[in-house]
Short mmCIF file of C-alpha atoms in Angstrom, two decimals:
data_model
loop_
_atom_site.label_atom_id
_atom_site.label_comp_id
_atom_site.label_asym_id
_atom_site.label_seq_id
_atom_site.Cartn_x
_atom_site.Cartn_y
_atom_site.Cartn_z
CA UNK A 1 -1.11 19.53 -25.65
CA UNK A 2 2.40 20.75 -26.29
CA UNK A 3 3.02 23.63 -28.60
CA UNK A 4 4.84 26.89 -28.79
CA UNK A 5 7.84 27.89 -30.80
CA UNK A 6 11.53 27.64 -29.96
CA UNK A 7 12.52 30.41 -27.63
CA UNK A 8 8.89 31.16 -26.76
CA UNK A 9 9.49 31.28 -22.99
CA UNK A 10 12.19 33.01 -21.03
CA UNK A 11 13.87 32.06 -17.78
CA UNK A 12 12.09 34.97 -16.08
CA UNK A 13 8.71 33.63 -17.28
CA UNK A 14 9.57 30.23 -15.84
CA UNK A 15 10.60 31.77 -12.51
CA UNK A 16 7.32 33.68 -12.39
CA UNK A 17 5.38 30.51 -13.15
CA UNK A 18 7.15 28.60 -10.39
CA UNK A 19 6.60 31.41 -7.88
CA UNK A 20 2.90 31.62 -8.74
CA UNK A 21 2.16 27.87 -8.68
CA UNK A 22 4.64 26.22 -6.33
CA UNK A 23 2.38 26.39 -3.27
CA UNK A 24 -0.61 24.84 -5.03
CA UNK A 25 1.59 22.15 -6.58
CA UNK A 26 3.07 21.34 -3.18
CA UNK A 27 -0.41 20.98 -1.64
CA UNK A 28 -1.44 18.60 -4.42
CA UNK A 29 1.79 16.63 -4.11
CA UNK A 30 1.34 16.29 -0.35
CA UNK A 31 -2.20 15.07 -0.86
CA UNK A 32 -0.94 12.53 -3.42
CA UNK A 33 2.01 11.22 -1.41
CA UNK A 34 0.97 11.75 2.20
CA UNK A 35 4.56 12.68 3.01
CA UNK A 36 6.08 16.20 2.93
CA UNK A 37 9.51 14.99 1.77
CA UNK A 38 8.08 12.91 -1.07
CA UNK A 39 5.86 15.86 -1.95
CA UNK A 40 8.85 18.18 -2.36
CA UNK A 41 10.62 15.57 -4.50
CA UNK A 42 7.54 15.20 -6.68
CA UNK A 43 7.20 18.97 -7.16
CA UNK A 44 10.89 19.34 -7.98
CA UNK A 45 10.84 16.54 -10.56
CA UNK A 46 7.68 17.95 -12.13
CA UNK A 47 9.10 21.47 -12.36
CA UNK A 48 12.40 20.13 -13.69
CA UNK A 49 10.53 18.44 -16.52
CA UNK A 50 8.62 21.63 -17.23
CA UNK A 51 11.87 23.61 -17.16
CA UNK A 52 13.34 21.35 -19.83
CA UNK A 53 10.41 22.20 -22.12
CA UNK A 54 9.96 25.84 -21.18
CA UNK A 55 12.13 27.43 -23.86
CA UNK A 56 11.40 24.86 -26.55
CA UNK A 57 8.18 22.90 -26.91
CA UNK A 58 6.38 24.67 -24.11
CA UNK A 59 2.97 23.24 -23.09
CA UNK A 60 0.01 25.34 -24.23
CA UNK A 61 -1.52 25.20 -20.73
CA UNK A 62 1.41 24.70 -18.35
CA UNK A 63 -0.81 24.62 -15.24
CA UNK A 64 -2.69 21.56 -16.50
CA UNK A 65 0.44 19.98 -17.94
CA UNK A 66 2.36 20.09 -14.63
CA UNK A 67 -0.56 18.61 -12.71
CA UNK A 68 -0.93 15.78 -15.21
CA UNK A 69 2.80 15.10 -15.13
CA UNK A 70 2.77 15.21 -11.33
CA UNK A 71 -0.02 12.63 -11.09
CA UNK A 72 1.72 10.33 -13.57
CA UNK A 73 5.09 10.72 -11.84
CA UNK A 74 3.43 9.79 -8.58
CA UNK A 75 1.91 6.68 -10.13
CA UNK A 76 5.38 5.74 -11.43
CA UNK A 77 6.84 6.42 -7.94
CA UNK A 78 4.29 4.10 -6.35
CA UNK A 79 4.98 1.34 -8.87
CA UNK A 80 8.73 1.68 -8.30
CA UNK A 81 8.28 1.52 -4.52
CA UNK A 82 6.17 -1.62 -4.82
CA UNK A 83 8.82 -3.32 -6.97
CA UNK A 84 11.57 -2.32 -4.54
CA UNK A 85 9.58 -3.58 -1.55
CA UNK A 86 8.95 -6.90 -3.27
CA UNK A 87 12.65 -7.29 -4.09
CA UNK A 88 13.63 -6.46 -0.50
CA UNK A 89 10.99 -8.81 0.86
CA UNK A 90 9.35 -6.04 2.88
CA UNK A 91 5.70 -5.26 3.33
CA UNK A 92 3.87 -2.20 2.09
CA UNK A 93 3.93 -0.38 5.44
CA UNK A 94 6.18 2.60 5.98
CA UNK A 95 8.14 2.75 9.19
CA UNK A 96 7.76 6.47 9.67
CA UNK A 97 4.62 7.90 11.22
CA UNK A 98 2.47 10.55 9.50
CA UNK A 99 3.67 14.09 10.14
CA UNK A 100 2.23 15.86 13.15
CA UNK A 101 -0.26 18.54 12.20
CA UNK A 102 -1.87 21.40 14.07
CA UNK A 103 -5.08 19.72 15.19
CA UNK A 104 -6.53 16.32 15.99
CA UNK A 105 -8.82 16.37 12.96
CA UNK A 106 -5.95 17.07 10.57
CA UNK A 107 -3.82 14.35 12.17
CA UNK A 108 -6.71 11.93 11.85
CA UNK A 109 -7.12 12.84 8.20
CA UNK A 110 -3.45 12.23 7.40
CA UNK A 111 -3.70 8.87 9.16
CA UNK A 112 -6.90 8.02 7.30
CA UNK A 113 -5.44 9.00 3.92
CA UNK A 114 -2.48 6.73 4.59
CA UNK A 115 -4.89 3.77 4.73
CA UNK A 116 -6.08 4.38 1.16
CA UNK A 117 -4.63 2.70 -1.88
CA UNK A 118 -2.47 5.04 -3.98
CA UNK A 119 -5.08 5.21 -6.73
CA UNK A 120 -7.86 6.02 -4.25
CA UNK A 121 -5.72 8.73 -2.64
CA UNK A 122 -4.87 10.16 -6.07
CA UNK A 123 -8.50 10.24 -7.17
CA UNK A 124 -9.64 11.87 -3.91
CA UNK A 125 -6.82 14.41 -4.02
CA UNK A 126 -7.67 15.41 -7.58
CA UNK A 127 -11.36 15.65 -6.68
CA UNK A 128 -11.11 17.61 -3.45
CA UNK A 129 -7.76 19.42 -3.69
CA UNK A 130 -7.82 20.20 -7.41
CA UNK A 131 -11.65 20.30 -7.66
CA UNK A 132 -11.68 18.24 -10.85
CA UNK A 133 -14.72 16.42 -12.18
CA UNK A 134 -14.69 12.71 -13.02
CA UNK A 135 -13.65 13.31 -16.63
CA UNK A 136 -10.74 15.54 -15.59
CA UNK A 137 -9.56 12.99 -13.03
CA UNK A 138 -9.74 10.20 -15.61
CA UNK A 139 -7.61 12.24 -18.03
CA UNK A 140 -4.99 12.97 -15.36
CA UNK A 141 -4.86 9.39 -14.10
CA UNK A 142 -4.98 7.86 -17.57
CA UNK A 143 -7.94 5.58 -16.84
CA UNK A 144 -11.67 5.33 -17.56
CA UNK A 145 -14.35 7.43 -15.87
CA UNK A 146 -15.83 4.26 -14.40
CA UNK A 147 -12.53 3.46 -12.72
CA UNK A 148 -12.42 6.97 -11.27
CA UNK A 149 -15.96 6.65 -9.90
CA UNK A 150 -15.05 3.32 -8.34
CA UNK A 151 -11.86 4.70 -6.76
CA UNK A 152 -13.70 7.76 -5.41
CA UNK A 153 -16.50 5.62 -3.98
CA UNK A 154 -14.21 3.06 -2.36
CA UNK A 155 -11.84 5.71 -1.03
CA UNK A 156 -14.68 7.76 0.45
CA UNK A 157 -16.16 4.67 2.10
CA UNK A 158 -12.79 3.72 3.58
CA UNK A 159 -12.45 7.25 5.01
CA UNK A 160 -15.94 6.96 6.51
CA UNK A 161 -15.07 3.62 8.11
CA UNK A 162 -11.88 5.09 9.53
CA UNK A 163 -13.86 8.02 10.93
CA UNK A 164 -16.43 5.71 12.54
CA UNK A 165 -13.71 3.81 14.36
CA UNK A 166 -11.44 6.70 15.31
CA UNK A 167 -13.57 9.78 15.87
CA UNK A 168 -16.39 9.42 18.39
CA UNK A 169 -17.78 12.82 17.45
CA UNK A 170 -18.23 11.67 13.87
CA UNK A 171 -20.14 8.60 15.10
CA UNK A 172 -22.53 10.78 17.11
CA UNK A 173 -23.06 13.10 14.17
CA UNK A 174 -23.65 10.15 11.84
CA UNK A 175 -26.20 8.59 14.21
CA UNK A 176 -28.02 11.90 14.53
CA UNK A 177 -28.13 12.27 10.76
CA UNK A 178 -29.49 8.72 10.30
CA UNK A 179 -32.14 9.31 12.96
CA UNK A 180 -33.48 12.29 10.99
CA UNK A 181 -34.01 10.20 7.87
#
């Protein structure tokens, strides 16, 4: 996955890459973390790692490489947070509330995503933000396709449950849909 020759990329090429992809990477990172500050940290660490390789062993497909690294860094971040919380004797809940968004639906979605396990959130983000298929998600997450299917299914069901309990309009729409069947 990594190739290229020494000196293959220039600083200008790297700057162009960052300018072209930073927004998309930030959207993916926010979907993975659920927090804008953690998202920026994740993007910065990912791009720093790419920058270290840019002029030497540059990845053949840097767009795919940074997304894979980002997903794996996020998994490492989650593991580190869990260890720290266990050492501090704290629970898994974060004290800060989800960021306020423009509309009620978006705020609900951020709240609902926060209820998912990190692996479910990662799988759903890769599926719906990055538009990857099951095989692509499995490669990025470093797990089997069956695990991805399970995470997608459980995460989607948890989002549905959250919607049923928190959005009355979704309940009405769901009842109407069931009545048609």
